[in-house]
PDB file of C-alpha atoms in Angstrom:
ATOM      1  CA  MET A   1      -8.442  -8.234  -2.985  1.00 37.00           C
ATOM      2  CA  THR A   2     -11.586  -9.545  -4.745  1.00 33.00           C
ATOM      3  CA  GLY A   3     -14.226  -7.172  -5.899  1.00 36.00           C
ATOM      4  CA  SER A   4     -17.123  -6.897  -8.204  1.00 32.00           C
ATOM      5  CA  ALA A   5     -15.785  -3.911 -10.212  1.00 35.00           C
ATOM      6  CA  GLU A   6     -12.659  -2.814 -11.753  1.00 36.00           C
ATOM      7  CA  ALA A   7     -10.691  -0.006 -10.126  1.00 38.00           C
ATOM      8  CA  SER A   8     -10.669   3.332 -11.920  1.00 38.00           C
ATOM      9  CA  ASP A   9      -7.438   5.151 -11.992  1.00 38.00           C
ATOM     10  CA  HIS A  10      -8.968   8.519 -11.299  1.00 37.00           C
ATOM     11  CA  ALA A  11      -9.893   7.368  -7.741  1.00 44.00           C
ATOM     12  CA  ALA A  12      -6.412   6.079  -6.817  1.00 47.00           C
ATOM     13  CA  PRO A  13      -3.732   8.132  -5.135  1.00 61.00           C
ATOM     14  CA  ASN A  14      -0.823   9.207  -7.265  1.00 83.00           C
ATOM     15  CA  LYS A  15       1.906   7.710  -5.238  1.00 88.00           C
ATOM     16  CA  ILE A  16       2.037   4.428  -3.385  1.00 90.00           C
ATOM     17  CA  VAL A  17       4.439   3.862  -0.443  1.00 91.00           C
ATOM     18  CA  LEU A  18       6.182   0.539  -0.750  1.00 95.00           C
ATOM     19  CA  GLY A  19       8.754   0.802   2.011  1.00 97.00           C
ATOM     20  CA  ARG A  20      11.385   3.098   3.471  1.00 98.00           C
ATOM     21  CA  ILE A  21      15.139   3.539   3.856  1.00 98.00           C
ATOM     22  CA  LEU A  22      16.237   2.549   7.336  1.00 98.00           C
ATOM     23  CA  GLY A  23      19.930   3.558   7.196  1.00 97.00           C
ATOM     24  CA  VAL A  24      23.158   2.931   5.543  1.00 98.00           C
ATOM     25  CA  TYR A  25      25.025  -0.402   5.221  1.00 97.00           C
ATOM     26  CA  GLY A  26      28.789  -0.440   4.807  1.00 95.00           C
ATOM     27  CA  VAL A  27      30.866   2.268   3.263  1.00 95.00           C
ATOM     28  CA  ARG A  28      30.053   2.059  -0.466  1.00 96.00           C
ATOM     29  CA  GLY A  29      26.608   3.713  -0.351  1.00 97.00           C
ATOM     30  CA  TRP A  30      24.392   0.641   0.246  1.00 98.00           C
ATOM     31  CA  LEU A  31      21.215   1.174   2.140  1.00 98.00           C
ATOM     32  CA  LYS A  32      19.114  -0.914   4.500  1.00 98.00           C
ATOM     33  CA  ILE A  33      15.563  -1.272   3.090  1.00 98.00           C
ATOM     34  CA  PHE A  34      12.295  -1.831   4.856  1.00 97.00           C
ATOM     35  CA  SER A  35       9.719  -3.324   2.437  1.00 97.00           C
ATOM     36  CA  GLU A  36       5.939  -3.338   2.788  1.00 91.00           C
ATOM     37  CA  THR A  37       5.599  -5.652  -0.154  1.00 90.00           C
ATOM     38  CA  SER A  38       4.847  -9.424   0.013  1.00 86.00           C
ATOM     39  CA  PRO A  39       7.195 -11.083  -0.490  1.00 93.00           C
ATOM     40  CA  LEU A  40       9.758  -8.434   0.726  1.00 95.00           C
ATOM     41  CA  GLU A  41      11.834  -8.733  -2.356  1.00 97.00           C
ATOM     42  CA  ASN A  42       8.912  -7.485  -4.598  1.00 95.00           C
ATOM     43  CA  ILE A  43       9.878  -4.020  -3.818  1.00 97.00           C
ATOM     44  CA  PHE A  44      12.647  -4.451  -6.404  1.00 98.00           C
ATOM     45  CA  SER A  45      10.151  -5.338  -9.079  1.00 96.00           C
ATOM     46  CA  TYR A  46       9.251  -1.656  -9.369  1.00 96.00           C
ATOM     47  CA  SER A  47      11.497   0.937 -11.120  1.00 95.00           C
ATOM     48  CA  PRO A  48      12.011   3.800 -10.720  1.00 97.00           C
ATOM     49  CA  TRP A  49      11.453   4.465  -7.038  1.00 98.00           C
ATOM     50  CA  LEU A  50      10.291   7.877  -5.890  1.00 97.00           C
ATOM     51  CA  VAL A  51      12.514   8.789  -2.879  1.00 97.00           C
ATOM     52  CA  ASP A  52      11.562  12.207  -1.460  1.00 88.00           C
ATOM     53  CA  GLY A  53       9.938  12.935  -4.869  1.00 87.00           C
ATOM     54  CA  ASP A  54      13.125  12.221  -6.864  1.00 95.00           C
ATOM     55  CA  GLU A  55      13.225   9.263  -9.244  1.00 97.00           C
ATOM     56  CA  GLN A  56      16.038   6.710  -8.172  1.00 98.00           C
ATOM     57  CA  GLN A  57      17.234   3.576  -9.925  1.00 98.00           C
ATOM     58  CA  VAL A  58      18.323   0.542  -7.971  1.00 98.00           C
ATOM     59  CA  VAL A  59      21.549  -0.666  -9.428  1.00 97.00           C
ATOM     60  CA  ALA A  60      22.028  -3.605  -7.068  1.00 97.00           C
ATOM     61  CA  TRP A  61      20.193  -5.356  -4.149  1.00 98.00           C
ATOM     62  CA  ARG A  62      20.407  -8.516  -2.096  1.00 97.00           C
ATOM     63  CA  ASN A  63      18.941 -10.199   1.025  1.00 96.00           C
ATOM     64  CA  HIS A  64      20.925  -9.564   4.039  1.00 94.00           C
ATOM     65  CA  SER A  65      20.289 -11.302   7.400  1.00 89.00           C
ATOM     66  CA  LYS A  66      16.582 -10.887   7.792  1.00 87.00           C
ATOM     67  CA  GLY A  67      16.279  -7.802   5.747  1.00 93.00           C
ATOM     68  CA  LEU A  68      17.239  -6.182   2.346  1.00 98.00           C
ATOM     69  CA  VAL A  69      20.026  -3.934   1.219  1.00 98.00           C
ATOM     70  CA  ALA A  70      20.258  -1.995  -2.014  1.00 98.00           C
ATOM     71  CA  GLN A  71      22.414   0.507  -3.759  1.00 98.00           C
ATOM     72  CA  LEU A  72      20.968   3.352  -5.735  1.00 98.00           C
ATOM     73  CA  GLN A  73      22.454   4.912  -8.804  1.00 98.00           C
ATOM     74  CA  GLY A  74      24.690   7.881  -7.867  1.00 97.00           C
ATOM     75  CA  TYR A  75      25.045   6.961  -4.227  1.00 97.00           C
ATOM     76  CA  ASP A  76      28.538   5.485  -4.024  1.00 95.00           C
ATOM     77  CA  ASP A  77      29.656   6.526  -0.586  1.00 96.00           C
ATOM     78  CA  ARG A  78      28.219   6.248   2.986  1.00 97.00           C
ATOM     79  CA  ASP A  79      27.912   9.931   3.649  1.00 97.00           C
ATOM     80  CA  HIS A  80      25.882  10.611   0.442  1.00 97.00           C
ATOM     81  CA  ALA A  81      23.707   7.524   1.149  1.00 98.00           C
ATOM     82  CA  ARG A  82      23.057   8.606   4.606  1.00 98.00           C
ATOM     83  CA  THR A  83      21.057  11.647   3.288  1.00 97.00           C
ATOM     84  CA  LEU A  84      18.288   9.212   2.284  1.00 98.00           C
ATOM     85  CA  THR A  85      17.861   7.715   5.730  1.00 98.00           C
ATOM     86  CA  GLY A  86      14.267   7.803   6.835  1.00 98.00           C
ATOM     87  CA  LYS A  87      12.823   8.546   3.461  1.00 98.00           C
ATOM     88  CA  SER A  88       9.806   6.737   2.059  1.00 97.00           C
ATOM     89  CA  ILE A  89      10.114   4.560  -1.090  1.00 98.00           C
ATOM     90  CA  SER A  90       7.156   5.166  -3.351  1.00 96.00           C
ATOM     91  CA  ILE A  91       6.045   4.429  -6.897  1.00 96.00           C
ATOM     92  CA  ARG A  92       3.525   6.066  -9.154  1.00 94.00           C
ATOM     93  CA  ARG A  93       0.190   4.295  -9.212  1.00 89.00           C
ATOM     94  CA  ASP A  94       0.463   3.616 -12.984  1.00 90.00           C
ATOM     95  CA  GLN A  95       3.525   1.502 -12.271  1.00 93.00           C
ATOM     96  CA  LEU A  96       1.311  -1.255 -10.895  1.00 90.00           C
ATOM     97  CA  PRO A  97      -0.030  -3.787 -13.250  1.00 88.00           C
ATOM     98  CA  PRO A  98      -3.866  -3.438 -13.847  1.00 89.00           C
ATOM     99  CA  PRO A  99      -5.851  -5.748 -11.609  1.00 87.00           C
ATOM    100  CA  SER A 100      -7.980  -8.446 -12.932  1.00 86.00           C
ATOM    101  CA  PRO A 101     -11.724  -7.497 -13.424  1.00 80.00           C
ATOM    102  CA  ASP A 102     -12.565  -9.314 -10.037  1.00 77.00           C
ATOM    103  CA  GLU A 103      -9.612  -7.793  -8.193  1.00 84.00           C
ATOM    104  CA  PHE A 104      -8.449  -4.519  -6.879  1.00 84.00           C
ATOM    105  CA  TYR A 105      -5.590  -3.039  -4.871  1.00 86.00           C
ATOM    106  CA  TRP A 106      -6.095  -1.901  -1.261  1.00 87.00           C
ATOM    107  CA  ILE A 107      -4.972   1.617  -2.227  1.00 87.00           C
ATOM    108  CA  ASP A 108      -8.008   1.743  -4.502  1.00 89.00           C
ATOM    109  CA  LEU A 109     -10.334   1.274  -1.589  1.00 94.00           C
ATOM    110  CA  GLN A 110      -8.934   4.131   0.439  1.00 93.00           C
ATOM    111  CA  GLY A 111     -11.264   7.140   0.496  1.00 95.00           C
ATOM    112  CA  LEU A 112     -14.388   5.101  -0.642  1.00 97.00           C
ATOM    113  CA  GLN A 113     -17.539   5.999   1.243  1.00 98.00           C
ATOM    114  CA  VAL A 114     -18.771   2.919   3.315  1.00 98.00           C
ATOM    115  CA  GLU A 115     -22.561   2.460   3.507  1.00 98.00           C
ATOM    116  CA  THR A 116     -24.795  -0.260   5.043  1.00 97.00           C
ATOM    117  CA  ARG A 117     -27.378  -2.108   2.958  1.00 96.00           C
ATOM    118  CA  GLU A 118     -29.866   0.264   4.560  1.00 96.00           C
ATOM    119  CA  GLY A 119     -28.013   3.358   3.208  1.00 96.00           C
ATOM    120  CA  ILE A 120     -26.481   4.429   6.513  1.00 97.00           C
ATOM    121  CA  SER A 121     -23.077   6.059   6.049  1.00 97.00           C
ATOM    122  CA  LEU A 122     -20.282   4.656   8.314  1.00 98.00           C
ATOM    123  CA  GLY A 123     -17.575   6.975   6.969  1.00 98.00           C
ATOM    124  CA  GLN A 124     -14.686   6.471   4.609  1.00 98.00           C
ATOM    125  CA  VAL A 125     -11.992   3.745   4.310  1.00 97.00           C
ATOM    126  CA  SER A 126      -8.874   5.182   5.828  1.00 96.00           C
ATOM    127  CA  HIS A 127      -6.704   2.124   5.350  1.00 93.00           C
ATOM    128  CA  LEU A 128      -6.588  -1.621   5.608  1.00 93.00           C
ATOM    129  CA  ILE A 129      -4.779  -3.848   8.052  1.00 92.00           C
ATOM    130  CA  GLU A 130      -3.476  -7.315   7.379  1.00 87.00           C
ATOM    131  CA  THR A 131      -4.211  -9.490  10.458  1.00 88.00           C
ATOM    132  CA  GLY A 132      -3.467 -12.928   9.204  1.00 82.00           C
ATOM    133  CA  ALA A 133      -7.089 -14.127   9.650  1.00 86.00           C
ATOM    134  CA  ASN A 134      -8.985 -11.514   7.825  1.00 89.00           C
ATOM    135  CA  ASP A 135      -7.881  -8.249   6.411  1.00 92.00           C
ATOM    136  CA  VAL A 136      -9.552  -5.282   8.336  1.00 96.00           C
ATOM    137  CA  MET A 137     -10.811  -2.023   6.891  1.00 97.00           C
ATOM    138  CA  VAL A 138     -10.309   0.928   9.163  1.00 97.00           C
ATOM    139  CA  VAL A 139     -13.372   3.203   8.544  1.00 98.00           C
ATOM    140  CA  ARG A 140     -13.464   6.716   9.950  1.00 97.00           C
ATOM    141  CA  GLY A 141     -16.690   8.686  10.187  1.00 96.00           C
ATOM    142  CA  GLU A 142     -18.302  10.037  13.365  1.00 95.00           C
ATOM    143  CA  ARG A 143     -16.163   7.407  15.004  1.00 96.00           C
ATOM    144  CA  GLU A 144     -13.593   4.846  13.921  1.00 97.00           C
ATOM    145  CA  ARG A 145     -14.730   1.338  13.124  1.00 97.00           C
ATOM    146  CA  LEU A 146     -12.835  -1.745  12.235  1.00 96.00           C
ATOM    147  CA  LEU A 147     -14.722  -3.913   9.689  1.00 97.00           C
ATOM    148  CA  PRO A 148     -13.428  -7.396   8.609  1.00 96.00           C
ATOM    149  CA  PHE A 149     -12.857  -7.351   4.809  1.00 94.00           C
ATOM    150  CA  VAL A 150     -14.805 -10.671   4.133  1.00 94.00           C
ATOM    151  CA  TRP A 151     -16.262 -10.635   0.769  1.00 92.00           C
ATOM    152  CA  GLY A 152     -19.874 -11.768   0.566  1.00 93.00           C
ATOM    153  CA  ARG A 153     -20.333 -11.846   4.247  1.00 95.00           C
ATOM    154  CA  PHE A 154     -19.598  -8.223   5.378  1.00 97.00           C
ATOM    155  CA  VAL A 155     -18.457  -6.590   2.071  1.00 96.00           C
ATOM    156  CA  LEU A 156     -21.245  -6.887  -0.426  1.00 96.00           C
ATOM    157  CA  ASP A 157     -20.133  -4.583  -3.310  1.00 95.00           C
ATOM    158  CA  VAL A 158     -17.426  -2.173  -4.332  1.00 95.00           C
ATOM    159  CA  ASP A 159     -18.554   0.591  -6.740  1.00 94.00           C
ATOM    160  CA  PHE A 160     -15.624   2.665  -7.935  1.00 92.00           C
ATOM    161  CA  GLU A 161     -17.685   4.830 -10.129  1.00 93.00           C
ATOM    162  CA  ALA A 162     -19.941   5.821  -7.291  1.00 96.00           C
ATOM    163  CA  ARG A 163     -16.956   5.746  -4.890  1.00 96.00           C
ATOM    164  CA  ARG A 164     -18.994   3.571  -2.480  1.00 97.00           C
ATOM    165  CA  LEU A 165     -18.381   0.296  -0.586  1.00 97.00           C
ATOM    166  CA  LEU A 166     -21.550  -1.503   0.363  1.00 98.00           C
ATOM    167  CA  VAL A 167     -21.442  -3.519   3.708  1.00 98.00           C
ATOM    168  CA  ASP A 168     -23.652  -5.749   5.790  1.00 97.00           C
ATOM    169  CA  TRP A 169     -22.718  -4.179   9.166  1.00 97.00           C
ATOM    170  CA  ASP A 170     -24.660  -3.027  12.188  1.00 95.00           C
ATOM    171  CA  PRO A 171     -23.993   0.681  12.510  1.00 93.00           C
ATOM    172  CA  GLU A 172     -24.257   0.520  16.264  1.00 90.00           C
ATOM    173  CA  PHE A 173     -21.310  -1.990  16.360  1.00 88.00           C
TER     174      PHE A 173
END
């Protein structure tokens, strides 16, 4: 998450997926929530949610077993809540707090052109994967490459104005 440039909003996607609705819980319209935030409960830090393009307000939530459950405004019974099963939970990009000057969001890296120090294009950042040891960029070009996101060793510079990410990477690898 550290970079040498601030992310510019014009480069970022408009919606960011934070999780999805897994199913219903109980008979009063509560929903089982899958969160991609860390920690899981951070999904409730953002309001409103965009569910299938519609703004939704969370009126209550809690931890349940190893997951999360929530109730959305206007969804007071199981049958009505069931209509949301399988839907993604998104927010608008402008709902995220601005990153510090030396930080950026993964979402801001998506779509950047990846080039080696020698100017060889490897493709574009498709997405990132959290592995535990090092985050990994999935770069798609003439083929797919997995590049460790290790600042200073493999990732040398992020230039949002030029929409470019400079790497120290053997293009044959």
